[in-house]
JSON list of C-alpha atoms in Angstrom, two decimals:
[
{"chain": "A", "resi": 249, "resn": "UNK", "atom": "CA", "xyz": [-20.97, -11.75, 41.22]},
{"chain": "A", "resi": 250, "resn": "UNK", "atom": "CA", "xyz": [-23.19, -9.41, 38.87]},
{"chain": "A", "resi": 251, "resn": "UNK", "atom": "CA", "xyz": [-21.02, -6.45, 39.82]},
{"chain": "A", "resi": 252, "resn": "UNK", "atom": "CA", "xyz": [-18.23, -8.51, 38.40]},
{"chain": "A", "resi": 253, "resn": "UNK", "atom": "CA", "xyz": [-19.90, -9.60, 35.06]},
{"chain": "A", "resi": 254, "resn": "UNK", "atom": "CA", "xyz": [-21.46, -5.85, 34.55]},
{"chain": "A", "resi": 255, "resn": "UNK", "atom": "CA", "xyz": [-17.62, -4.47, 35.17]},
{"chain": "A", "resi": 256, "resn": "UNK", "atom": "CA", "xyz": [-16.45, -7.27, 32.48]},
{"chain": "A", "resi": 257, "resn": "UNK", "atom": "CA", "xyz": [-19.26, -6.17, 30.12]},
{"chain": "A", "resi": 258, "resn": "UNK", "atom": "CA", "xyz": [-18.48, -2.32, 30.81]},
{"chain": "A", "resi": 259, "resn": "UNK", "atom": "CA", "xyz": [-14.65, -2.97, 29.98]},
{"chain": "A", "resi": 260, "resn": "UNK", "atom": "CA", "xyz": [-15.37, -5.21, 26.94]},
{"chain": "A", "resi": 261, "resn": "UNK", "atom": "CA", "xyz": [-17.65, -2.59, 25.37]},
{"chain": "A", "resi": 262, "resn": "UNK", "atom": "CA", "xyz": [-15.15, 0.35, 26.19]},
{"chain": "A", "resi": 263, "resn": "UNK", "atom": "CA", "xyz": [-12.54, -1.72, 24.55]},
{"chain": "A", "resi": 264, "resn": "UNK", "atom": "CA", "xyz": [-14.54, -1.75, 21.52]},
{"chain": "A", "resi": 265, "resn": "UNK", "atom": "CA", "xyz": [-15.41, 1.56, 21.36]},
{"chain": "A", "resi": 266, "resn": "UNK", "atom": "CA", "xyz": [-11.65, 2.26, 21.61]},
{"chain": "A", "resi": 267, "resn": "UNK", "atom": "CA", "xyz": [-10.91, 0.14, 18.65]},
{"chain": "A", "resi": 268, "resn": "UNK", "atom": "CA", "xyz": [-13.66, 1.27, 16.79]},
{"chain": "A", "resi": 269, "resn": "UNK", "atom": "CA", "xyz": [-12.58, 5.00, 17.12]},
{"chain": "A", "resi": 270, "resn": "UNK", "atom": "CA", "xyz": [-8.83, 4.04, 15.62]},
{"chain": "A", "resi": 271, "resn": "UNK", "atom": "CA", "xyz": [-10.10, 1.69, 12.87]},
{"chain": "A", "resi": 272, "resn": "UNK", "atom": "CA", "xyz": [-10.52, 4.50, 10.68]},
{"chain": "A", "resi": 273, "resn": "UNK", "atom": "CA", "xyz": [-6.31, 5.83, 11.42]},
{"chain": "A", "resi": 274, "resn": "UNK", "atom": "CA", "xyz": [-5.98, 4.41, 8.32]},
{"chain": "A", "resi": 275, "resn": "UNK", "atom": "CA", "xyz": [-8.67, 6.42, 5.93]},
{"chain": "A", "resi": 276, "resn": "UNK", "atom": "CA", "xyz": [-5.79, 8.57, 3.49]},
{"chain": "A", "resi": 277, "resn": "UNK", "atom": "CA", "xyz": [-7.16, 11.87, 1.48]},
{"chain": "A", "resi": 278, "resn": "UNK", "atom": "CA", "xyz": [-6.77, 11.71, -2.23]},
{"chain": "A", "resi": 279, "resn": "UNK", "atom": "CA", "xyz": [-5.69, 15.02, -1.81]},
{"chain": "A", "resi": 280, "resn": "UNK", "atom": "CA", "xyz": [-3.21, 14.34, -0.61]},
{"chain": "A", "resi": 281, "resn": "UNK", "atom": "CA", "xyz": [-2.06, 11.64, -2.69]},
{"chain": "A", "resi": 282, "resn": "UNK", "atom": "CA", "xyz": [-2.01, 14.13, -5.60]},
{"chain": "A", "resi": 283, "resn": "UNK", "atom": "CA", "xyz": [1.64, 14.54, -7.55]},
{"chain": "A", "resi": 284, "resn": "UNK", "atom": "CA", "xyz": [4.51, 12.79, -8.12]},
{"chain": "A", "resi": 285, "resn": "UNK", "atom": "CA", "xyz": [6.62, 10.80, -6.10]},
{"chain": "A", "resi": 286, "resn": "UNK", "atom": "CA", "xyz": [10.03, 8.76, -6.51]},
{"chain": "A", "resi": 287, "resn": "UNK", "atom": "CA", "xyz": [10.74, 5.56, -5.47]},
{"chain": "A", "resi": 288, "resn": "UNK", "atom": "CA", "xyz": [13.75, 5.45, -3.06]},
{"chain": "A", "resi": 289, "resn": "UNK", "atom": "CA", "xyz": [13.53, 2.16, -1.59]},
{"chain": "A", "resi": 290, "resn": "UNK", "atom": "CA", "xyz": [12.27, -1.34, -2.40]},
{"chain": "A", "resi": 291, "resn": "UNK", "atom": "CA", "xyz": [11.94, -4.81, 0.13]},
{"chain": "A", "resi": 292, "resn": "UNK", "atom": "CA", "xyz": [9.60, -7.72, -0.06]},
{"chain": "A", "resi": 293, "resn": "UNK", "atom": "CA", "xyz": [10.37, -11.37, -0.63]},
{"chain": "A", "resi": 294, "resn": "UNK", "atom": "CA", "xyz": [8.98, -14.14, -2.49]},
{"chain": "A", "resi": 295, "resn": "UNK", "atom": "CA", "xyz": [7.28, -17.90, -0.84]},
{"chain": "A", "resi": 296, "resn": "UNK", "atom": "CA", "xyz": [7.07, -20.64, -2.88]},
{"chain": "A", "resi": 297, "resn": "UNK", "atom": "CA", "xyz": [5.21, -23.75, -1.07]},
{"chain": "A", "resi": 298, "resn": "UNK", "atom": "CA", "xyz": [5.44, -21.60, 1.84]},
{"chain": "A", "resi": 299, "resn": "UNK", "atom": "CA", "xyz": [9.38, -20.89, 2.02]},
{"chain": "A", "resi": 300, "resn": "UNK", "atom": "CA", "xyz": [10.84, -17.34, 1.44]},
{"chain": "A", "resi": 301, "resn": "UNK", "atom": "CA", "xyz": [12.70, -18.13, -1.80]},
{"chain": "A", "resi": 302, "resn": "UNK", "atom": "CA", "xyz": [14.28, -14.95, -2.16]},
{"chain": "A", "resi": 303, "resn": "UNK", "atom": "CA", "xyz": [14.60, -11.30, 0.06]},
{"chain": "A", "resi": 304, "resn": "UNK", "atom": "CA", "xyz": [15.43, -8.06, -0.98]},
{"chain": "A", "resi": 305, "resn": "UNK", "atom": "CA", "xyz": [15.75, -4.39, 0.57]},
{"chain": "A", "resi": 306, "resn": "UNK", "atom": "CA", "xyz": [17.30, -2.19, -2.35]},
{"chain": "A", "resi": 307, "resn": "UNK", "atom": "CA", "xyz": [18.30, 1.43, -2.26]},
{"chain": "A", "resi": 308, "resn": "UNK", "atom": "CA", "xyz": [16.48, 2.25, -5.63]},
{"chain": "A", "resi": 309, "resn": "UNK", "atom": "CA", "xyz": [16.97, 6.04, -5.56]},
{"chain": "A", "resi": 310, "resn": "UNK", "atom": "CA", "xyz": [19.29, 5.68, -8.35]},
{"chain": "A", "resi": 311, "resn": "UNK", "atom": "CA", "xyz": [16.73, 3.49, -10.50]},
{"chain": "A", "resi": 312, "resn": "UNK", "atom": "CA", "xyz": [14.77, 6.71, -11.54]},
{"chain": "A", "resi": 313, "resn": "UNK", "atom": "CA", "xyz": [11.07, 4.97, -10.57]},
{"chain": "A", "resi": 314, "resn": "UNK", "atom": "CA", "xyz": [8.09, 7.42, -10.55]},
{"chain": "A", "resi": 315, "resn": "UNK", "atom": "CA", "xyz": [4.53, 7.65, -9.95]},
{"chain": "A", "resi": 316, "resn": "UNK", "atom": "CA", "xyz": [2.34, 10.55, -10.68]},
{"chain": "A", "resi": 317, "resn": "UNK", "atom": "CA", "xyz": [-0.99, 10.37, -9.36]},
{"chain": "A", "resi": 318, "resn": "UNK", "atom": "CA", "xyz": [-3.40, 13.15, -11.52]},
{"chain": "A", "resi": 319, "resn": "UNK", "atom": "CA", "xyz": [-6.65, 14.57, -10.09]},
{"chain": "A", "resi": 320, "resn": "UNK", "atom": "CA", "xyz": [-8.59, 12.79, -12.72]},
{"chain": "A", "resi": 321, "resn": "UNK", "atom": "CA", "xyz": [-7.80, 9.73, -11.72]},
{"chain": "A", "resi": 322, "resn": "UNK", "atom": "CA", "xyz": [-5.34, 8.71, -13.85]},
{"chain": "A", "resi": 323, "resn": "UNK", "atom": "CA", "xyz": [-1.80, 7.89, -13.29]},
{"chain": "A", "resi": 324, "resn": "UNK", "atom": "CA", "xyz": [1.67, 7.50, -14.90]},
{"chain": "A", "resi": 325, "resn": "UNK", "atom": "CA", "xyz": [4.42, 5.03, -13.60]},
{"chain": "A", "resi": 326, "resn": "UNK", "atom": "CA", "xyz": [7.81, 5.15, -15.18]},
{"chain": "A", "resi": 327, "resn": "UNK", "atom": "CA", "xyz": [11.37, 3.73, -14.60]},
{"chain": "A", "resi": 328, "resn": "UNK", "atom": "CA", "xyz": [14.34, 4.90, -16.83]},
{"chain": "A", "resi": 329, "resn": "UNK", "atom": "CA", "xyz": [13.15, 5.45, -20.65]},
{"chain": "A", "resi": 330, "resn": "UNK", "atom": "CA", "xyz": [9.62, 3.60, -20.23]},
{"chain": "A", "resi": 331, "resn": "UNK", "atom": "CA", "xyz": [6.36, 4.25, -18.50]},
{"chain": "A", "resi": 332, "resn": "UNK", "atom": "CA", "xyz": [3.23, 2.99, -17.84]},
{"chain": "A", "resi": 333, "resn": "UNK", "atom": "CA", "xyz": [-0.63, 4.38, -17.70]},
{"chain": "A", "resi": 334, "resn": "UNK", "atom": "CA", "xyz": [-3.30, 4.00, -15.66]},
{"chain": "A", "resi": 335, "resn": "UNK", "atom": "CA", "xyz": [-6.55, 5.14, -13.30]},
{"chain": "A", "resi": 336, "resn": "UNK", "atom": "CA", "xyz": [-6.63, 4.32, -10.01]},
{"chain": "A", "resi": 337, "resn": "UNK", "atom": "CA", "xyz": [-8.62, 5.15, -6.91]},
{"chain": "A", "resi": 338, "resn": "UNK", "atom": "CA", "xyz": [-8.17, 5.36, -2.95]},
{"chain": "A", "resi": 339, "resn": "UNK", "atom": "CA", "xyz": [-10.69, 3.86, -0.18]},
{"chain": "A", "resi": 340, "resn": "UNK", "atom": "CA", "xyz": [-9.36, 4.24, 2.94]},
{"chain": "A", "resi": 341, "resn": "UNK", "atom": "CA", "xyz": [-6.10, 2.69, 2.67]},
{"chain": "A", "resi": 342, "resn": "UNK", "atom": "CA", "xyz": [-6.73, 0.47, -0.37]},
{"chain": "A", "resi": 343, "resn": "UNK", "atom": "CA", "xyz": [-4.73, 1.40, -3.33]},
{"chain": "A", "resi": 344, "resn": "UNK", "atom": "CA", "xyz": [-5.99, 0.00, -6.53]},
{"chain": "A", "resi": 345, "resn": "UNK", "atom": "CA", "xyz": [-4.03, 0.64, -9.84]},
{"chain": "A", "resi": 346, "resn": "UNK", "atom": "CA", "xyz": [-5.88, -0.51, -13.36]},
{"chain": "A", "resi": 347, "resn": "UNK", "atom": "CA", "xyz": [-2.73, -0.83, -16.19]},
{"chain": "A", "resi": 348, "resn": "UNK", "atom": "CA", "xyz": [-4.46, 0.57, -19.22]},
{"chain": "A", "resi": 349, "resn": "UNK", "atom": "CA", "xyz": [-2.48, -2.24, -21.00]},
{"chain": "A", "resi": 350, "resn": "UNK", "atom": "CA", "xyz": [-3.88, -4.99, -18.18]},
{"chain": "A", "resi": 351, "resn": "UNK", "atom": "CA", "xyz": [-7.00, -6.63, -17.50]},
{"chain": "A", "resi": 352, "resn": "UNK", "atom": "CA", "xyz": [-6.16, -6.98, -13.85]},
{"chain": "A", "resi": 353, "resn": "UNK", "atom": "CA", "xyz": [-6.13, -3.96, -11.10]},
{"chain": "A", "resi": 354, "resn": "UNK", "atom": "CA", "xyz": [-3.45, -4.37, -8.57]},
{"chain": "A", "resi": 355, "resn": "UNK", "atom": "CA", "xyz": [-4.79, -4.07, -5.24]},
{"chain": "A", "resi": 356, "resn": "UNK", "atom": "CA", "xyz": [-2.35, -3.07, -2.64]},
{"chain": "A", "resi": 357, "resn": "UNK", "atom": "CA", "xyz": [-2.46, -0.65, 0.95]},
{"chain": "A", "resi": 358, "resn": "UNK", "atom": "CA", "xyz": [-1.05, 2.68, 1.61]},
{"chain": "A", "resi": 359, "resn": "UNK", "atom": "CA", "xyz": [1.04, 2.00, 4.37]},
{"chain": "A", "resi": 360, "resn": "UNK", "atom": "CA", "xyz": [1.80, 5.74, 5.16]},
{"chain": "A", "resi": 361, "resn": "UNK", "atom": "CA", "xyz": [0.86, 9.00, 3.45]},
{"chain": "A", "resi": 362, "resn": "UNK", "atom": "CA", "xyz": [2.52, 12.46, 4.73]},
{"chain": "A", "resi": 363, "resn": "UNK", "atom": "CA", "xyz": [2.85, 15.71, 2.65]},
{"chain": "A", "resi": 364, "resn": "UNK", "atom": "CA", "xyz": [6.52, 14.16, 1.85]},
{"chain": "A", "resi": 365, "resn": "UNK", "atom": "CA", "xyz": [6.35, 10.53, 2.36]},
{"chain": "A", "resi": 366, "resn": "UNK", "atom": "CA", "xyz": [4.15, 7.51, 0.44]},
{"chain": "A", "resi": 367, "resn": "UNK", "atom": "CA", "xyz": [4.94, 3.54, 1.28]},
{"chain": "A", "resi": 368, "resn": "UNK", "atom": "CA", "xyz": [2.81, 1.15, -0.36]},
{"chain": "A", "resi": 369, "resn": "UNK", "atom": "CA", "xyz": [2.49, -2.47, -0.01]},
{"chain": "A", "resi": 370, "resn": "UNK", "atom": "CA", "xyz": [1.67, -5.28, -2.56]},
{"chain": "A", "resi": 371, "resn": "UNK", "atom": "CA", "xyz": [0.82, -8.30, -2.05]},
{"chain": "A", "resi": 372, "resn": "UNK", "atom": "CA", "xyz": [-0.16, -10.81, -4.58]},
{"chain": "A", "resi": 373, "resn": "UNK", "atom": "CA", "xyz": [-0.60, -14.80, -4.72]},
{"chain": "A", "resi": 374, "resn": "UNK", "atom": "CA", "xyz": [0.10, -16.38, -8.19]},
{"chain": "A", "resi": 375, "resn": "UNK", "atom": "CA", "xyz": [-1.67, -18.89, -10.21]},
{"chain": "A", "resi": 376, "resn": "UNK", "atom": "CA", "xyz": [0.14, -21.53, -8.79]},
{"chain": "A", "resi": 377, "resn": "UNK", "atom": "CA", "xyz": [-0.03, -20.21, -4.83]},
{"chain": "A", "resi": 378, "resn": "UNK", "atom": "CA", "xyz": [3.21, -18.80, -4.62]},
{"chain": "A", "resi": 379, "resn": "UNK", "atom": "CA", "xyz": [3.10, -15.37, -2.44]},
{"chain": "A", "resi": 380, "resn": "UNK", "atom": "CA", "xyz": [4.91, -12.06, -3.57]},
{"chain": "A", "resi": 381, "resn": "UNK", "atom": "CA", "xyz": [5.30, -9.07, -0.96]},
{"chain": "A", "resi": 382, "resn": "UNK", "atom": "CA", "xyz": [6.75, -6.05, -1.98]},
{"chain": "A", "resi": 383, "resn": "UNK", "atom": "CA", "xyz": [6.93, -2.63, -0.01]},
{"chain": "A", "resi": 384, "resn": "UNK", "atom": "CA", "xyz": [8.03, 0.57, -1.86]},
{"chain": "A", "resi": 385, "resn": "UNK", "atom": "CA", "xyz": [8.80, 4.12, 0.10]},
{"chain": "A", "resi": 386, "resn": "UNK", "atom": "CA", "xyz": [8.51, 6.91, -2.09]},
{"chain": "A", "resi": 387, "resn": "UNK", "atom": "CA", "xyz": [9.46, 10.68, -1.81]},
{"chain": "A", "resi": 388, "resn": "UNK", "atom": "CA", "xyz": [7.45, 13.38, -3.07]},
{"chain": "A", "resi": 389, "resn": "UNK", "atom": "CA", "xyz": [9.24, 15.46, -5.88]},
{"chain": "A", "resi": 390, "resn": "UNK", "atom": "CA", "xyz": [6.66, 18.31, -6.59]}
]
C-alpha cells in the first residue's frame, strides 16, 4: 500500500513539474512585437445577461486597421483617415494599451506572436455586466 501512495505522489509531482515547465509557452519578446502590423481579420461576440447577443468573424483586410508598436513604448493605432496614440507594455502574454486620450488601459492577451503573425484577444465586462470578446489576427507589414 505505501508503494502505491509513493508511486501516486511521484506521478502527481512529475505532473507538476511538467506543467510548470510549459506555463511560461506563453512569455512573448517585445522584440519581437516591434513594427507595424495590419489587421486582417476580426471575431468576438457580445453577452448580455449571459446570452450571445450578437457574433461576428469579418474579413477586415480591406478596412485599412494598423498598429505600430515603437521601441519606446509608445504606439499608434489607425483605421482609414484617423488614428489613435498610446504606450503600452508586454508581460508575458498580457497586452496592456493606455489611450493617451483615455483614463483606462485595455488589458488584453497575445494569443500568438511569430515574426509574421500577431492575434490578440480582448475581453472586457461593462458597467452594467455585459461581456465583450473580440479576437483580432494581424499581419506584419514592415
Amino acid at each position: 500500500m505505501k508503494m502505491i501512495k509513493f508511486l501516486i505522489v511521484c506521478l502527481l509531482l512529475s505532473l507538476t513539474s511538467v506543467y510548470q515547465s510549459c506555463s511560461n509557452d506563453d512569455d512573448y519578446n517585445k522584440d519581437d512585437l516591434y513594427g507595424k502590423w495590419q489587421g486582417i481579420r476580426e471575431e468576438g461576440y457580445y453577452k448580455e445577461n449571459g446570452k450571445v447577443m450578437g457574433e461576428y468573424d469579418d474579413d477586415i483586410s480591406g478596412d485599412r486597421l494598423f498598429i505600430k508598436f515603437e521601441k519606446g513604448g509608445t504606439f499608434v493605432i489607425w483605421e482609414g483617415n484617423s488614428s489613435d496614440e498610446g504606450t503600452w507594455s508586454l508581460n508575458g502574454s498580457k497586452l496592456s494599451l493606455n489611450y493617451d486620450d483615455e483614463d483606462e488601459t485595455m488589458t488584453g492577451k497575445i494569443e500568438t506572436l511569430t515574426s509574421t503573425t500577431l492575434v490578440t484577444v480582448f475581453e472586457e465586462y461593462d458597467e452594467d455586466g455585459d461581456y465583450f470578446y473580440e479576437k483580432t489576427t494581424f499581419v506584419r507589414v514592415d
